[in-house]
Every structure is written in C-alpha cells, then in structure tokens.
PDB file of C-alpha atoms and ligand atoms in Angstrom:
ATOM      1  CA  MET A   3     -19.397   5.809   0.929  1.00 60.00           C
ATOM      2  CA  GLY A   4     -17.831   9.617  -0.787  1.00 76.00           C
ATOM      3  CA  THR A   5     -18.451  13.007   0.536  1.00 84.00           C
ATOM      4  CA  PRO A   6     -21.153  15.726  -1.128  1.00 83.00           C
ATOM      5  CA  LEU A   7     -18.940  17.930  -3.655  1.00 86.00           C
ATOM      6  CA  THR A   8     -19.186  21.634  -2.769  1.00 83.00           C
ATOM      7  CA  ASN A   9     -18.205  22.953  -5.204  1.00 93.00           C
ATOM      8  CA  LEU A  10     -18.171  22.646  -9.550  1.00 97.00           C
ATOM      9  CA  ASP A  11     -14.632  22.388  -9.704  1.00 97.00           C
ATOM     10  CA  ARG A  12     -14.546  19.231 -11.228  1.00 98.00           C
ATOM     11  CA  LEU A  13     -17.332  19.468 -13.712  1.00 98.00           C
ATOM     12  CA  CYS A  14     -17.060  18.399 -16.870  1.00 98.00           C
ATOM     13  CA  ILE A  15     -20.244  18.324 -19.062  1.00 98.00           C
ATOM     14  CA  HIS A  16     -20.050  15.517 -22.291  1.00 98.00           C
ATOM     15  CA  THR A  17     -21.685  17.494 -25.483  1.00 98.00           C
ATOM     16  CA  ILE A  18     -23.313  15.559 -26.233  1.00 98.00           C
ATOM     17  CA  THR A  19     -24.963  15.717 -23.489  1.00 98.00           C
ATOM     18  CA  THR A  20     -26.718  19.464 -25.234  1.00 98.00           C
ATOM     19  CA  LYS A  21     -26.536  17.601 -28.266  1.00 98.00           C
ATOM     20  CA  PRO A  22     -29.106  20.210 -30.010  1.00 98.00           C
ATOM     21  CA  TRP A  23     -26.205  22.610 -29.216  1.00 98.00           C
ATOM     22  CA  SER A  24     -22.972  23.795 -31.317  1.00 98.00           C
ATOM     23  CA  LEU A  25     -19.856  23.985 -30.039  1.00 98.00           C
ATOM     24  CA  THR A  26     -19.753  27.349 -30.222  1.00 98.00           C
ATOM     25  CA  GLN A  27     -23.411  27.605 -27.444  1.00 98.00           C
ATOM     26  CA  ALA A  28     -21.967  24.695 -25.516  1.00 98.00           C
ATOM     27  CA  MET A  29     -18.921  26.168 -24.982  1.00 98.00           C
ATOM     28  CA  ALA A  30     -21.483  30.103 -23.749  1.00 98.00           C
ATOM     29  CA  GLY A  31     -23.265  28.237 -22.262  1.00 98.00           C
ATOM     30  CA  TYR A  32     -20.795  25.801 -19.636  1.00 98.00           C
ATOM     31  CA  ALA A  33     -18.222  29.094 -18.857  1.00 96.00           C
ATOM     32  CA  LYS A  34     -22.304  31.113 -18.416  1.00 96.00           C
ATOM     33  CA  ALA A  35     -22.951  28.370 -15.858  1.00 97.00           C
ATOM     34  CA  GLY A  36     -19.569  28.380 -14.188  1.00 97.00           C
ATOM     35  CA  VAL A  37     -18.919  24.123 -15.595  1.00 98.00           C
ATOM     36  CA  PRO A  38     -15.193  24.607 -15.781  1.00 98.00           C
ATOM     37  CA  GLY A  39     -15.246  21.328 -18.174  1.00 98.00           C
ATOM     38  CA  ILE A  40     -15.765  19.720 -21.774  1.00 98.00           C
ATOM     39  CA  THR A  41     -15.779  16.857 -22.689  1.00 98.00           C
ATOM     40  CA  ILE A  42     -15.836  17.111 -26.616  1.00 98.00           C
ATOM     41  CA  TRP A  43     -17.689  14.557 -29.229  1.00 98.00           C
ATOM     42  CA  ARG A  44     -16.002  14.473 -32.577  1.00 98.00           C
ATOM     43  CA  ASP A  45     -19.275  15.579 -34.927  1.00 97.00           C
ATOM     44  CA  ALA A  46     -18.570  18.587 -32.375  1.00 98.00           C
ATOM     45  CA  LEU A  47     -15.959  19.220 -34.838  1.00 98.00           C
ATOM     46  CA  ALA A  48     -17.600  19.817 -37.275  1.00 98.00           C
ATOM     47  CA  GLU A  49     -19.734  23.344 -36.683  1.00 98.00           C
ATOM     48  CA  LEU A  50     -15.765  25.186 -36.419  1.00 98.00           C
ATOM     49  CA  GLY A  51     -12.904  22.560 -37.661  1.00 98.00           C
ATOM     50  CA  VAL A  52     -10.495  21.430 -35.892  1.00 98.00           C
ATOM     51  CA  ALA A  53      -8.103  24.289 -35.889  1.00 98.00           C
ATOM     52  CA  GLY A  54     -11.447  26.052 -35.403  1.00 98.00           C
ATOM     53  CA  SER A  55     -12.737  24.217 -32.259  1.00 98.00           C
ATOM     54  CA  ALA A  56      -8.953  24.334 -31.155  1.00 98.00           C
ATOM     55  CA  LYS A  57      -8.805  28.557 -31.244  1.00 98.00           C
ATOM     56  CA  ALA A  58     -11.985  28.905 -29.214  1.00 98.00           C
ATOM     57  CA  LEU A  59     -11.660  25.980 -26.691  1.00 98.00           C
ATOM     58  CA  LYS A  60      -8.347  27.545 -25.814  1.00 98.00           C
ATOM     59  CA  ALA A  61     -10.231  31.362 -25.631  1.00 97.00           C
ATOM     60  CA  SER A  62     -12.865  29.560 -24.056  1.00 97.00           C
ATOM     61  CA  GLY A  63     -11.204  29.215 -20.675  1.00 96.00           C
ATOM     62  CA  LEU A  64     -13.016  25.874 -20.286  1.00 98.00           C
ATOM     63  CA  LYS A  65     -10.718  22.308 -20.101  1.00 98.00           C
ATOM     64  CA  VAL A  66     -10.768  20.087 -22.339  1.00 98.00           C
ATOM     65  CA  VAL A  67     -11.474  16.737 -20.620  1.00 98.00           C
ATOM     66  CA  SER A  68     -11.250  14.319 -23.765  1.00 98.00           C
ATOM     67  CA  LEU A  69     -12.508  13.334 -27.020  1.00 98.00           C
ATOM     68  CA  CYS A  70     -15.075  10.931 -27.249  1.00 98.00           C
ATOM     69  CA  ARG A  71     -15.354   9.284 -29.101  1.00 97.00           C
ATOM     70  CA  GLY A  72     -12.245   6.529 -30.465  1.00 98.00           C
ATOM     71  CA  GLY A  73     -12.739   2.776 -31.165  1.00 98.00           C
ATOM     72  CA  PHE A  74     -15.118   0.204 -32.717  1.00 98.00           C
ATOM     73  CA  PHE A  75     -11.866  -1.882 -34.056  1.00 98.00           C
ATOM     74  CA  PRO A  76     -13.519  -4.882 -35.488  1.00 98.00           C
ATOM     75  CA  ALA A  77     -15.023  -6.259 -38.400  1.00 98.00           C
ATOM     76  CA  THR A  78     -15.939  -8.434 -41.359  1.00 98.00           C
ATOM     77  CA  THR A  79     -12.673  -7.691 -43.373  1.00 98.00           C
ATOM     78  CA  SER A  80      -8.823  -6.688 -42.823  1.00 97.00           C
ATOM     79  CA  ALA A  81      -9.993  -3.611 -45.143  1.00 98.00           C
ATOM     80  CA  GLY A  82     -12.297  -2.508 -42.765  1.00 98.00           C
ATOM     81  CA  ARG A  83     -10.273  -3.451 -39.431  1.00 98.00           C
ATOM     82  CA  GLN A  84      -7.359  -0.963 -40.943  1.00 98.00           C
ATOM     83  CA  GLU A  85      -9.839   1.468 -41.780  1.00 98.00           C
ATOM     84  CA  ALA A  86     -10.501   1.655 -37.886  1.00 98.00           C
ATOM     85  CA  ILE A  87      -7.479   1.566 -36.779  1.00 98.00           C
ATOM     86  CA  ASP A  88      -7.036   4.954 -39.338  1.00 98.00           C
ATOM     87  CA  ASP A  89      -9.544   6.648 -38.140  1.00 98.00           C
ATOM     88  CA  ASN A  90      -9.062   5.454 -35.031  1.00 98.00           C
ATOM     89  CA  ARG A  91      -5.045   8.155 -35.648  1.00 98.00           C
ATOM     90  CA  ARG A  92      -7.028  10.681 -36.845  1.00 98.00           C
ATOM     91  CA  ALA A  93      -9.137  10.527 -33.633  1.00 98.00           C
ATOM     92  CA  VAL A  94      -5.686  11.428 -31.848  1.00 98.00           C
ATOM     93  CA  ASP A  95      -4.665  14.058 -34.268  1.00 98.00           C
ATOM     94  CA  GLU A  96      -8.221  16.583 -33.629  1.00 98.00           C
ATOM     95  CA  ALA A  97      -6.941  15.524 -29.763  1.00 98.00           C
ATOM     96  CA  ALA A  98      -3.907  16.261 -30.088  1.00 98.00           C
ATOM     97  CA  ALA A  99      -4.957  19.366 -32.019  1.00 98.00           C
ATOM     98  CA  ILE A 100      -7.803  21.152 -29.595  1.00 98.00           C
ATOM     99  CA  GLY A 101      -5.370  19.983 -26.123  1.00 98.00           C
ATOM    100  CA  ALA A 102      -7.717  17.106 -25.200  1.00 98.00           C
ATOM    101  CA  PRO A 103      -5.205  14.789 -23.168  1.00 98.00           C
ATOM    102  CA  LEU A 104      -7.389  11.573 -23.610  1.00 98.00           C
ATOM    103  CA  ILE A 105      -9.176   9.654 -26.114  1.00 98.00           C
ATOM    104  CA  VAL A 106     -12.114   7.535 -24.452  1.00 98.00           C
ATOM    105  CA  LEU A 107     -12.471   4.174 -26.939  1.00 98.00           C
ATOM    106  CA  VAL A 108     -15.900   2.921 -26.774  1.00 98.00           C
ATOM    107  CA  CYS A 109     -14.170  -1.030 -28.382  1.00 98.00           C
ATOM    108  CA  GLY A 110     -17.459  -1.198 -30.689  1.00 98.00           C
ATOM    109  CA  ALA A 111     -18.620  -5.102 -32.167  1.00 98.00           C
ATOM    110  CA  VAL A 112     -20.062  -6.654 -34.987  1.00 98.00           C
ATOM    111  CA  PRO A 113     -23.430  -8.440 -35.035  1.00 98.00           C
ATOM    112  CA  GLY A 114     -23.243 -12.105 -35.068  1.00 96.00           C
ATOM    113  CA  MET A 115     -19.561 -11.782 -34.348  1.00 98.00           C
ATOM    114  CA  ASP A 116     -18.220 -14.400 -31.744  1.00 98.00           C
ATOM    115  CA  LEU A 117     -17.367 -11.527 -29.007  1.00 98.00           C
ATOM    116  CA  ALA A 118     -13.554 -13.703 -28.034  1.00 98.00           C
ATOM    117  CA  GLU A 119     -12.784 -12.567 -31.264  1.00 98.00           C
ATOM    118  CA  ALA A 120     -14.205  -9.144 -30.563  1.00 98.00           C
ATOM    119  CA  ARG A 121     -11.753  -8.691 -28.095  1.00 98.00           C
ATOM    120  CA  SER A 122      -9.110 -10.180 -30.103  1.00 98.00           C
ATOM    121  CA  GLN A 123      -9.578  -7.274 -32.550  1.00 98.00           C
ATOM    122  CA  ILE A 124     -10.058  -4.715 -30.178  1.00 98.00           C
ATOM    123  CA  ALA A 125      -6.879  -5.083 -28.015  1.00 98.00           C
ATOM    124  CA  ASP A 126      -4.857  -5.423 -32.129  1.00 98.00           C
ATOM    125  CA  GLY A 127      -6.517  -2.414 -32.913  1.00 98.00           C
ATOM    126  CA  ILE A 128      -5.310  -0.753 -29.639  1.00 98.00           C
ATOM    127  CA  ALA A 129      -2.135  -2.038 -29.538  1.00 98.00           C
ATOM    128  CA  ALA A 130      -2.621  -0.347 -33.635  1.00 98.00           C
ATOM    129  CA  VAL A 131      -3.026   3.019 -32.672  1.00 98.00           C
ATOM    130  CA  LEU A 132      -0.689   3.677 -28.753  1.00 98.00           C
ATOM    131  CA  PRO A 133       2.319   4.295 -30.401  1.00 98.00           C
ATOM    132  CA  HIS A 134       1.432   7.531 -33.095  1.00 98.00           C
ATOM    133  CA  ALA A 135      -1.273   8.445 -29.316  1.00 98.00           C
ATOM    134  CA  ALA A 136       1.689   8.355 -27.519  1.00 98.00           C
ATOM    135  CA  ALA A 137       3.917  10.376 -29.945  1.00 98.00           C
ATOM    136  CA  ALA A 138       1.507  12.861 -29.548  1.00 98.00           C
ATOM    137  CA  GLY A 139       0.414  12.892 -26.068  1.00 98.00           C
ATOM    138  CA  VAL A 140      -3.159  11.148 -26.043  1.00 98.00           C
ATOM    139  CA  LYS A 141      -3.626   9.004 -23.791  1.00 98.00           C
ATOM    140  CA  LEU A 142      -6.299   6.252 -24.481  1.00 98.00           C
ATOM    141  CA  SER A 143      -8.928   4.973 -22.387  1.00 98.00           C
ATOM    142  CA  VAL A 144     -11.205   1.396 -22.571  1.00 98.00           C
ATOM    143  CA  GLU A 145     -15.274   2.612 -21.850  1.00 98.00           C
ATOM    144  CA  ALA A 146     -17.291  -0.941 -20.371  1.00 98.00           C
ATOM    145  CA  LEU A 147     -19.992  -0.673 -22.075  1.00 98.00           C
ATOM    146  CA  HIS A 148     -23.519  -2.306 -19.728  1.00 98.00           C
ATOM    147  CA  PRO A 149     -23.818  -6.094 -21.762  1.00 98.00           C
ATOM    148  CA  MET A 150     -27.229  -5.032 -24.109  1.00 97.00           C
ATOM    149  CA  TYR A 151     -24.653  -2.970 -26.291  1.00 98.00           C
ATOM    150  CA  ALA A 152     -22.441  -6.656 -26.909  1.00 98.00           C
ATOM    151  CA  ASP A 153     -24.047  -6.779 -30.144  1.00 97.00           C
ATOM    152  CA  CYS A 154     -22.634  -4.239 -31.756  1.00 97.00           C
ATOM    153  CA  ARG A 155     -21.104  -0.245 -29.208  1.00 98.00           C
ATOM    154  CA  SER A 156     -18.776  -3.258 -27.362  1.00 98.00           C
ATOM    155  CA  ALA A 157     -17.207  -6.969 -26.848  1.00 98.00           C
ATOM    156  CA  ILE A 158     -16.342  -5.055 -23.441  1.00 98.00           C
ATOM    157  CA  ASN A 159     -18.859  -5.220 -21.371  1.00 98.00           C
ATOM    158  CA  THR A 160     -16.697  -5.425 -17.238  1.00 98.00           C
ATOM    159  CA  LEU A 161     -14.286  -3.387 -15.721  1.00 98.00           C
ATOM    160  CA  GLY A 162     -13.020  -6.758 -14.960  1.00 98.00           C
ATOM    161  CA  GLN A 163     -12.960  -7.270 -19.214  1.00 98.00           C
ATOM    162  CA  ALA A 164     -10.988  -4.017 -19.205  1.00 98.00           C
ATOM    163  CA  ASN A 165      -8.536  -4.589 -16.171  1.00 98.00           C
ATOM    164  CA  ASP A 166      -8.034  -7.778 -18.328  1.00 98.00           C
ATOM    165  CA  MET A 167      -6.821  -6.137 -21.520  1.00 98.00           C
ATOM    166  CA  VAL A 168      -5.242  -3.194 -20.110  1.00 98.00           C
ATOM    167  CA  GLU A 169      -3.491  -5.280 -18.221  1.00 98.00           C
ATOM    168  CA  THR A 170      -2.792  -7.643 -20.960  1.00 97.00           C
ATOM    169  CA  ILE A 171      -1.582  -4.682 -23.144  1.00 98.00           C
ATOM    170  CA  ARG A 172       0.128  -2.758 -19.983  1.00 96.00           C
ATOM    171  CA  HIS A 173       1.081   0.469 -22.146  1.00 98.00           C
ATOM    172  CA  PRO A 174       1.489   3.623 -19.589  1.00 97.00           C
ATOM    173  CA  ASP A 175      -0.947   5.730 -22.207  1.00 98.00           C
ATOM    174  CA  LEU A 176      -3.839   3.138 -22.284  1.00 98.00           C
ATOM    175  CA  GLY A 177      -6.699   2.780 -18.981  1.00 98.00           C
ATOM    176  CA  VAL A 178     -10.077   3.271 -18.051  1.00 98.00           C
ATOM    177  CA  THR A 179     -13.566   4.879 -18.130  1.00 98.00           C
ATOM    178  CA  VAL A 180     -15.766   3.858 -15.166  1.00 99.00           C
ATOM    179  CA  ASP A 181     -19.253   4.597 -16.783  1.00 98.00           C
ATOM    180  CA  VAL A 182     -21.778   4.619 -13.666  1.00 98.00           C
ATOM    181  CA  TYR A 183     -24.730   3.616 -16.128  1.00 98.00           C
ATOM    182  CA  HIS A 184     -22.505   0.983 -17.724  1.00 98.00           C
ATOM    183  CA  LEU A 185     -20.790  -0.342 -14.683  1.00 98.00           C
ATOM    184  CA  TRP A 186     -23.197   0.070 -11.796  1.00 98.00           C
ATOM    185  CA  TRP A 187     -24.990  -3.524 -11.817  1.00 98.00           C
ATOM    186  CA  ASP A 188     -21.739  -5.765 -11.328  1.00 98.00           C
ATOM    187  CA  PRO A 189     -21.408  -7.449  -8.313  1.00 98.00           C
ATOM    188  CA  ASP A 190     -17.401  -6.947  -9.081  1.00 98.00           C
ATOM    189  CA  LEU A 191     -17.641  -3.192  -9.377  1.00 98.00           C
ATOM    190  CA  GLU A 192     -15.875  -2.361  -5.791  1.00 98.00           C
ATOM    191  CA  ARG A 193     -12.929  -4.257  -6.010  1.00 98.00           C
ATOM    192  CA  GLU A 194     -12.372  -4.272  -9.734  1.00 99.00           C
ATOM    193  CA  ILE A 195     -11.959   0.206  -9.203  1.00 99.00           C
ATOM    194  CA  SER A 196      -9.771  -0.576  -6.835  1.00 98.00           C
ATOM    195  CA  ARG A 197      -7.600  -3.222  -9.186  1.00 98.00           C
ATOM    196  CA  ALA A 198      -8.280  -0.995 -12.173  1.00 98.00           C
ATOM    197  CA  GLY A 199      -6.199   1.801  -9.241  1.00 98.00           C
ATOM    198  CA  ARG A 200      -4.234   5.129 -11.038  1.00 97.00           C
ATOM    199  CA  ASN A 201      -5.559   3.343 -14.162  1.00 98.00           C
ATOM    200  CA  ILE A 202      -8.925   4.988 -14.003  1.00 98.00           C
ATOM    201  CA  LEU A 203      -8.751   8.349 -16.214  1.00 98.00           C
ATOM    202  CA  SER A 204     -11.992   9.430 -16.817  1.00 98.00           C
ATOM    203  CA  PHE A 205     -15.976   8.497 -14.859  1.00 98.00           C
ATOM    204  CA  HIS A 206     -18.702   9.733 -16.478  1.00 98.00           C
ATOM    205  CA  VAL A 207     -21.935   9.886 -14.203  1.00 98.00           C
ATOM    206  CA  SER A 208     -26.030   9.882 -15.751  1.00 98.00           C
ATOM    207  CA  ASP A 209     -28.839   8.292 -13.907  1.00 98.00           C
ATOM    208  CA  TRP A 210     -29.997   4.967 -14.605  1.00 98.00           C
ATOM    209  CA  ARG A 211     -34.153   5.081 -15.223  1.00 98.00           C
ATOM    210  CA  THR A 212     -36.619   3.305 -14.369  1.00 98.00           C
ATOM    211  CA  PRO A 213     -38.787   1.729 -16.763  1.00 97.00           C
ATOM    212  CA  THR A 214     -35.826   2.426 -19.492  1.00 97.00           C
ATOM    213  CA  ARG A 215     -38.089   3.284 -22.552  1.00 96.00           C
ATOM    214  CA  ASP A 216     -35.334   3.295 -25.335  1.00 97.00           C
ATOM    215  CA  LEU A 217     -31.440   0.741 -24.174  1.00 95.00           C
ATOM    216  CA  LEU A 218     -29.904   4.457 -26.413  1.00 97.00           C
ATOM    217  CA  ASN A 219     -31.179   7.547 -26.321  1.00 98.00           C
ATOM    218  CA  ASP A 220     -33.505   7.754 -22.025  1.00 98.00           C
ATOM    219  CA  ARG A 221     -30.642   8.029 -19.742  1.00 98.00           C
ATOM    220  CA  GLY A 222     -31.474   9.968 -16.111  1.00 98.00           C
ATOM    221  CA  LEU A 223     -30.152  13.291 -14.678  1.00 98.00           C
ATOM    222  CA  MET A 224     -28.207  11.525 -11.861  1.00 98.00           C
ATOM    223  CA  GLY A 225     -30.752  11.360  -8.917  1.00 98.00           C
ATOM    224  CA  GLU A 226     -33.606   9.975 -11.209  1.00 97.00           C
ATOM    225  CA  GLY A 227     -32.884   6.622 -11.191  1.00 98.00           C
ATOM    226  CA  CYS A 228     -31.325   3.627  -9.011  1.00 98.00           C
ATOM    227  CA  ILE A 229     -27.579   3.865  -9.333  1.00 98.00           C
ATOM    228  CA  PRO A 230     -25.886   4.455  -6.267  1.00 98.00           C
ATOM    229  CA  ILE A 231     -23.433   7.447  -7.756  1.00 98.00           C
ATOM    230  CA  ARG A 232     -21.751   8.726  -5.241  1.00 97.00           C
ATOM    231  CA  ARG A 233     -21.178   4.870  -3.962  1.00 98.00           C
ATOM    232  CA  ILE A 234     -19.407   4.818  -7.121  1.00 98.00           C
ATOM    233  CA  ARG A 235     -17.075   7.878  -6.797  1.00 98.00           C
ATOM    234  CA  GLY A 236     -16.089   6.368  -3.322  1.00 98.00           C
ATOM    235  CA  TRP A 237     -14.710   4.067  -4.842  1.00 98.00           C
ATOM    236  CA  ALA A 238     -12.710   5.580  -7.452  1.00 98.00           C
ATOM    237  CA  GLU A 239     -11.659   7.978  -5.510  1.00 98.00           C
ATOM    238  CA  GLN A 240     -10.917   5.630  -2.708  1.00 98.00           C
ATOM    239  CA  ALA A 241      -8.424   3.994  -5.817  1.00 98.00           C
ATOM    240  CA  GLY A 242      -6.700   6.449  -6.381  1.00 98.00           C
ATOM    241  CA  PHE A 243      -8.868   8.883  -8.949  1.00 98.00           C
ATOM    242  CA  ALA A 244      -9.051  12.459  -8.399  1.00 98.00           C
ATOM    243  CA  GLY A 245     -10.452  14.391 -11.858  1.00 98.00           C
ATOM    244  CA  PHE A 246     -13.240  15.911 -13.259  1.00 98.00           C
ATOM    245  CA  ILE A 247     -17.092  14.433 -13.210  1.00 98.00           C
ATOM    246  CA  GLU A 248     -18.069  13.744 -16.612  1.00 98.00           C
ATOM    247  CA  VAL A 249     -21.875  14.034 -16.686  1.00 98.00           C
ATOM    248  CA  GLU A 250     -23.079  12.456 -19.844  1.00 98.00           C
ATOM    249  CA  ILE A 251     -26.588  12.126 -21.264  1.00 98.00           C
ATOM    250  CA  PHE A 252     -28.201  10.251 -23.401  1.00 98.00           C
ATOM    251  CA  SER A 253     -31.926  11.739 -23.750  1.00 98.00           C
ATOM    252  CA  ASN A 254     -34.633  12.722 -26.206  1.00 98.00           C
ATOM    253  CA  GLU A 255     -36.424  14.457 -23.501  1.00 98.00           C
ATOM    254  CA  TYR A 256     -34.070  16.248 -22.225  1.00 98.00           C
ATOM    255  CA  TRP A 257     -32.606  17.028 -26.005  1.00 98.00           C
ATOM    256  CA  ALA A 258     -36.503  18.299 -26.830  1.00 98.00           C
ATOM    257  CA  MET A 259     -35.080  21.050 -23.180  1.00 98.00           C
ATOM    258  CA  GLU A 260     -34.027  24.288 -23.531  1.00 98.00           C
ATOM    259  CA  GLN A 261     -30.486  23.088 -22.925  1.00 98.00           C
ATOM    260  CA  GLY A 262     -30.149  26.859 -20.949  1.00 98.00           C
ATOM    261  CA  LYS A 263     -32.354  24.713 -18.752  1.00 98.00           C
ATOM    262  CA  PHE A 264     -31.000  21.463 -18.609  1.00 98.00           C
ATOM    263  CA  VAL A 265     -27.706  23.290 -17.650  1.00 98.00           C
ATOM    264  CA  GLU A 266     -28.974  24.168 -14.772  1.00 98.00           C
ATOM    265  CA  SER A 267     -31.081  20.394 -14.147  1.00 98.00           C
ATOM    266  CA  VAL A 268     -27.039  19.680 -14.613  1.00 98.00           C
ATOM    267  CA  ARG A 269     -25.642  21.273 -12.248  1.00 97.00           C
ATOM    268  CA  ARG A 270     -27.300  20.922  -9.172  1.00 97.00           C
ATOM    269  CA  ALA A 271     -27.990  16.775 -10.198  1.00 98.00           C
ATOM    270  CA  TYR A 272     -24.260  17.714 -10.049  1.00 98.00           C
ATOM    271  CA  VAL A 273     -24.545  19.144  -6.234  1.00 96.00           C
ATOM    272  CA  GLN A 274     -26.258  17.052  -5.217  1.00 97.00           C
ATOM    273  CA  HIS A 275     -26.486  13.170  -5.712  1.00 97.00           C
ATOM    274  CA  VAL A 276     -22.967  12.957  -6.876  1.00 97.00           C
TER     275      VAL A 276
HETATM  276 ZN1  LIG B  26     -19.416   6.586 -20.782  1.00 60.97          ZN
END
C-alpha cells in the first residue's frame, strides 16, 4: 500500500537528525539538498536565540513543520508538575515565534510512578497548556513512544492510548503524531491510524535496526530495518494525512558522519523507501 514519493515536496528533516550541525548549518545544508521542511528541536534555538532563529528561518525559505518537543508532564511534586506546564507554555511561545504550527509532545513518565497515574498527570498537563497554545495558534500533538521508554519518557505507548487521550480531552488544537519507529509493531496500528483520521498532525520516519545496539541512539535510515514504512504511510494517507514526512533519526553512527553526506543518504532513502 502507498505509492512511492517521486519528489521531495513533502520531505522534512528534524534538526536532531543532523545534531552536529548548528541551526545555521542545518538550514543551509537542507536547502542545498532540496529539502523543503525543517522540524526544530528546542536546543537548536540556542545558537541564534528565538528571535534570531525566527528571522533566519524566515529568510531560509524552509517551511517550519514543528517544534520538538514539549511534554514531560508527570512529576512527583506539584511544583514539578507546574514547572513542566510553565516550560510547555514557553515552548508554545517559541513555536509561535518561529512559525511552527505544532509542538510534538513526548508526554513523560517517572520511574516508579504508576503508569495510569502518569497518564492522568499528562492529561491534566495538556489541558493546562491547551488554552495558551490555542491563543497562540499552535497545535499540540501527542506522540506515543515505544514501550521500551515507558519508564522515563512516556507513559503513552500505543496509538490507541494517544487516541484515547485526544478523544477524552477533545480540543480542536490537539492531535496525534504517528512515528513509525515507536508504533510499527502494534497489531492494532492500521485500525488506530484509521481511528485517528484527521487528528493525525504529523508523521515521523526512521527504521528499526537488528540488532538495536543502543535503546536511544541507534535508529536506522529508512530501508535499513524491518519497518514497513510505505505501508504505514499508506494507512495514514487513507486516513486523510497529507502533510510532511519527517525524518527523525537519532544515531551515534550517523552523527559521526560528515553531515552533508548523511543528508544525501537521507534523501536517497526517502525516495527509495518512503
Ligand atoms: Zn518522533
């Protein structure tokens, strides 16, 4: 399912994918490679500051697809939970400033905290940030993470759980992110993508390597692993998704490469395997 993408019109790269590059280098490198979209990780804003980044991004001609990442709502103290909400509100301001229509939420978890409690705190946190996001014209998107991260990164581990949360909160500025790295194994994925429908706000790709040598920083280029990326993209498009395809690869191996060469590999893998 899914037809090959024959041009680069929908290709977006996350700044973390080319982590050794500054924002200035990433903007130049992506533009040179004909990549039209960029997703900004918040750490990439440090080089030029928020206002400087906004100005440079505007001048670059790149489309800012999203800001990564908000979330990390659960905490063991109420002060910690409030701090997370405040930080997410700052992320909303940053997104609005740089023209990012969307913030991806890595919702958070605390080792030892009951996962149902963490999900309840996540729902409260999202609800607390939504009015500020809506006023700023920024959407929030719940990204389910692979269950290997349920200890400390996200208590939302399936698209079904993300859909449940979005349907419970019910807000026009809240949706879900489908990341094939986190979700490919789920027997309910096709059904949950269909259920998410127009709530799918963004779509992330990379591949699952065998063996995976590092739980965080060993993602593969598309086509290097076992994820049926094109099929999953087909399901998302059947559900109504027509946005950017975002390449999000954390890889110690690829970060060690000359990044211009790596972006060329990303481009090739995108055309061949997405
Ligand atoms: Zn992702």
